[in-house]
Amino acid sequence: MTQMEFLPFTRPEVDEETIASVADVLRSGWLTTGPRCRELEAALSQRAGGRPVRLVNSATAALEFALRIAGIGAGDEVITTAMSWVATANVILEVGAKPVFVDIDPATRLIDPALIEAAITPRTRAIIPVDLAGLPVDRDRIYAIAEKYRLRVIEDAAQSQGANWRGKELGTFGDLIIFSFHPNKNMTTGEGGCLVMNSDDEARLFEKLRLQGVTRFADGTYDCDVLGGKANLTDIAAAIGLGQLKRLDAFNQKRRQLARLYFEHLSAPELGLPLADFKQSNWHMFQILLPKSLATQRSTFLKLMAEAGIGTGVHYPAIHTTSLYRQHGWREGMLAHTESVAARTVTIPLFPRMNDVDVIRVCNAIRQSLLQLTA
Ligand SMILES: *Cc1c(COP(=O)(O)O)cnc(C)c1O
């Protein structure tokens, strides 16, 4: 990108071949769920080591259907983190269950596995770990707890597609895994998501949940035996996904390189840096933490960055301090580490099209903005 252009914190990268493949779908006469969706599901399944994978029009829908497949509903509790996009917790409320937030480990900014057992009650049915910024939650510890207490695990891997745990790609092992194809994620379908499942039975139920609970028969009739929704993906979207999936590894490789450069050039010692995991993370985001002394000045910092032509984001406000979750009894002060990170976190630009000059420009803007704040 040129020096003076505004640098957003992220931007999807869609090549001309993919754009042409979308045009082909538009000319084909078949726009909704069809051959392109089946092709993308097959490619995703191959990547998941042959496990069944099904598409939907958002990862939020995939999360909700995962909870339904696990049989979770009224009276059940689900353990998760408040340091995530609010969708992670909303789906728990949506199925009538109760979200139970466990604080994060400040080193990883992910749910602290050491605190999970204390939050388990006889009503606990599942854990939803979130790989914030693409850094994988410790799968060994999560699955050890799940096995001990007979809990389901729904991995919110919306941000961590292509990341791995101890060399095993996420989605190739574990219980239920969701990925998101929102335009900000490491690959996109415009909007979309998918669920990796354990069996053909789960996949059949998922297919019903995403389209009105309907099973079609060869004679043109159908039956409806569960309450399904309307969340199927279009072939237009799947065509984008097929073009993106081919490039996912290259995208993630480039993100890793850019993240390395940030570590080389971000020398401000007062900043909190992410865990430098170049083996496992897919570097979905690069998030710095402002020093505690500047937490109340974050909005000024973001404004100074914008004036320098640098886009930023806040991912995320702590879920438990939003109005809806206060209505459910949650309060400031209940999750100290989550709240401290939520108050200070700033997402800085990281996307495959960036170059070394962009990274240095961001680092300079951060240094200048910090100087102005403390002047
Ligand atoms: C993006 C995201 C979701 C939801 O994905 P959509 O496809 O937008 O529904 C859920 N959880 C996390 C952690 C996310 O980042």
Short mmCIF file of C-alpha atoms in Angstrom, two decimals, residues 12-164:
data_model
loop_
_atom_site.label_atom_id
_atom_site.label_comp_id
_atom_site.label_asym_id
_atom_site.label_seq_id
_atom_site.Cartn_x
_atom_site.Cartn_y
_atom_site.Cartn_z
CA PRO A 12 -10.21 -9.18 2.80
CA GLU A 13 -8.17 -10.23 -0.21
CA VAL A 14 -10.17 -11.61 -3.15
CA ASP A 15 -8.38 -12.42 -6.42
CA GLU A 16 -9.70 -11.98 -9.97
CA GLU A 17 -10.05 -15.74 -10.47
CA THR A 18 -12.44 -15.87 -7.50
CA ILE A 19 -14.40 -12.88 -8.79
CA ALA A 20 -14.75 -14.67 -12.15
CA SER A 21 -15.94 -17.84 -10.40
CA VAL A 22 -18.67 -15.80 -8.65
CA ALA A 23 -19.74 -14.43 -12.03
CA ASP A 24 -19.94 -18.03 -13.30
CA VAL A 25 -22.33 -18.90 -10.47
CA LEU A 26 -24.46 -15.85 -11.28
CA ARG A 27 -24.67 -16.96 -14.94
CA SER A 28 -25.39 -20.59 -14.06
CA GLY A 29 -29.00 -20.10 -13.02
CA TRP A 30 -28.38 -21.77 -9.62
CA LEU A 31 -27.66 -19.19 -6.91
CA THR A 32 -28.65 -20.83 -3.62
CA THR A 33 -27.16 -23.93 -1.92
CA GLY A 34 -25.90 -26.30 -4.62
CA PRO A 35 -22.80 -27.76 -6.24
CA ARG A 36 -20.37 -25.03 -5.07
CA CYS A 37 -21.48 -25.51 -1.44
CA ARG A 38 -21.01 -29.29 -1.71
CA GLU A 39 -17.56 -28.74 -3.23
CA LEU A 40 -16.54 -26.39 -0.41
CA GLU A 41 -17.88 -28.78 2.22
CA ALA A 42 -15.85 -31.60 0.66
CA ALA A 43 -12.69 -29.47 0.61
CA LEU A 44 -13.19 -28.40 4.23
CA SER A 45 -13.88 -31.99 5.24
CA GLN A 46 -10.68 -33.13 3.54
CA ARG A 47 -8.79 -30.48 5.52
CA ALA A 48 -10.47 -31.74 8.70
CA GLY A 49 -9.07 -35.23 8.12
CA GLY A 50 -12.28 -36.58 6.57
CA ARG A 51 -14.62 -35.48 9.38
CA PRO A 52 -18.09 -34.24 8.31
CA VAL A 53 -18.22 -30.46 7.74
CA ARG A 54 -21.36 -28.48 6.89
CA LEU A 55 -21.75 -24.84 5.87
CA VAL A 56 -24.12 -22.17 7.17
CA ASN A 57 -24.51 -18.44 6.56
CA SER A 58 -22.70 -17.44 9.79
CA ALA A 59 -20.51 -18.95 12.48
CA THR A 60 -23.10 -17.69 14.96
CA ALA A 61 -25.62 -20.11 13.41
CA ALA A 62 -22.98 -22.87 13.49
CA LEU A 63 -22.42 -22.25 17.23
CA GLU A 64 -26.14 -22.28 17.97
CA PHE A 65 -26.67 -25.51 16.01
CA ALA A 66 -23.66 -27.08 17.75
CA LEU A 67 -25.35 -26.38 21.10
CA ARG A 68 -28.60 -27.89 19.80
CA ILE A 69 -26.79 -30.98 18.48
CA ALA A 70 -25.22 -31.36 21.93
CA GLY A 71 -28.75 -31.24 23.37
CA ILE A 72 -28.07 -28.13 25.43
CA GLY A 73 -31.03 -25.98 26.49
CA ALA A 74 -33.02 -24.64 29.44
CA GLY A 75 -31.50 -25.39 32.84
CA ASP A 76 -28.03 -26.13 31.41
CA GLU A 77 -24.85 -24.15 32.04
CA VAL A 78 -22.10 -23.56 29.50
CA ILE A 79 -18.63 -22.37 30.51
CA THR A 80 -16.93 -19.81 28.28
CA THR A 81 -14.91 -16.60 28.22
CA ALA A 82 -16.12 -12.99 28.30
CA MET A 83 -13.11 -11.97 26.17
CA SER A 84 -14.73 -12.72 22.82
CA TRP A 85 -17.15 -11.42 20.24
CA VAL A 86 -20.56 -11.31 21.94
CA ALA A 87 -21.89 -14.04 19.58
CA THR A 88 -20.04 -16.67 21.67
CA ALA A 89 -22.28 -15.98 24.68
CA ASN A 90 -25.44 -14.88 22.85
CA VAL A 91 -25.94 -18.35 21.36
CA ILE A 92 -25.93 -19.84 24.87
CA LEU A 93 -28.79 -17.52 25.85
CA GLU A 94 -30.46 -18.21 22.50
CA VAL A 95 -30.88 -21.93 23.30
CA GLY A 96 -32.13 -21.08 26.80
CA ALA A 97 -28.98 -22.07 28.68
CA LYS A 98 -26.87 -20.03 31.10
CA PRO A 99 -23.41 -18.68 30.17
CA VAL A 100 -20.85 -19.04 32.95
CA PHE A 101 -17.83 -16.83 32.32
CA VAL A 102 -14.41 -17.89 33.55
CA ASP A 103 -11.60 -15.32 33.73
CA ILE A 104 -8.73 -15.29 31.26
CA ASP A 105 -5.05 -16.01 31.77
CA PRO A 106 -3.46 -12.57 31.24
CA ALA A 107 -0.48 -14.15 29.41
CA THR A 108 -2.62 -15.73 26.67
CA ARG A 109 -5.79 -13.58 27.06
CA LEU A 110 -7.67 -16.87 26.63
CA ILE A 111 -9.92 -18.72 29.10
CA ASP A 112 -7.70 -19.86 32.00
CA PRO A 113 -7.94 -23.68 32.11
CA ALA A 114 -6.82 -23.59 35.77
CA LEU A 115 -10.06 -21.79 36.71
CA ILE A 116 -12.54 -23.98 34.83
CA GLU A 117 -13.02 -26.81 37.35
CA ALA A 118 -14.12 -24.38 40.07
CA ALA A 119 -16.89 -23.12 37.75
CA ILE A 120 -18.33 -26.59 37.05
CA THR A 121 -21.66 -27.45 38.70
CA PRO A 122 -24.03 -30.43 38.27
CA ARG A 123 -25.76 -28.35 35.55
CA THR A 124 -22.62 -27.75 33.45
CA ARG A 125 -22.95 -29.42 30.05
CA ALA A 126 -20.28 -27.87 27.82
CA ILE A 127 -17.23 -25.65 27.49
CA ILE A 128 -16.84 -23.14 24.65
CA PRO A 129 -13.15 -22.15 24.45
CA VAL A 130 -12.32 -19.23 22.14
CA ASP A 131 -9.00 -18.92 20.26
CA LEU A 132 -8.84 -15.13 20.51
CA ALA A 133 -6.65 -13.57 17.79
CA GLY A 134 -5.97 -17.06 16.42
CA LEU A 135 -3.97 -18.28 19.43
CA PRO A 136 -5.22 -21.79 20.28
CA VAL A 137 -6.51 -22.52 23.77
CA ASP A 138 -4.64 -25.43 25.43
CA ARG A 139 -6.56 -28.38 23.96
CA ASP A 140 -4.88 -30.96 26.23
CA ARG A 141 -6.20 -29.27 29.36
CA ILE A 142 -9.66 -28.46 27.94
CA TYR A 143 -10.27 -32.04 26.79
CA ALA A 144 -8.87 -33.51 30.02
CA ILE A 145 -11.44 -31.50 32.00
CA ALA A 146 -14.21 -32.34 29.53
CA GLU A 147 -13.46 -36.04 29.83
CA LYS A 148 -13.31 -35.95 33.63
CA TYR A 149 -16.71 -34.22 33.95
CA ARG A 150 -18.30 -35.69 30.78
CA LEU A 151 -18.78 -32.30 29.11
CA ARG A 152 -19.12 -31.46 25.44
CA VAL A 153 -16.56 -29.08 23.91
CA ILE A 154 -17.65 -26.62 21.24
CA GLU A 155 -14.47 -25.00 19.98
CA ASP A 156 -15.14 -21.41 18.91
CA ALA A 157 -12.35 -21.43 16.35
CA ALA A 158 -13.98 -18.56 14.40
CA GLN A 159 -10.64 -16.77 14.40
CA SER A 160 -8.21 -19.69 14.31
CA GLN A 161 -8.70 -21.50 11.01
CA GLY A 162 -5.37 -22.99 9.96
CA ALA A 163 -3.93 -22.69 13.46
CA ASN A 164 -2.74 -25.88 15.14
#
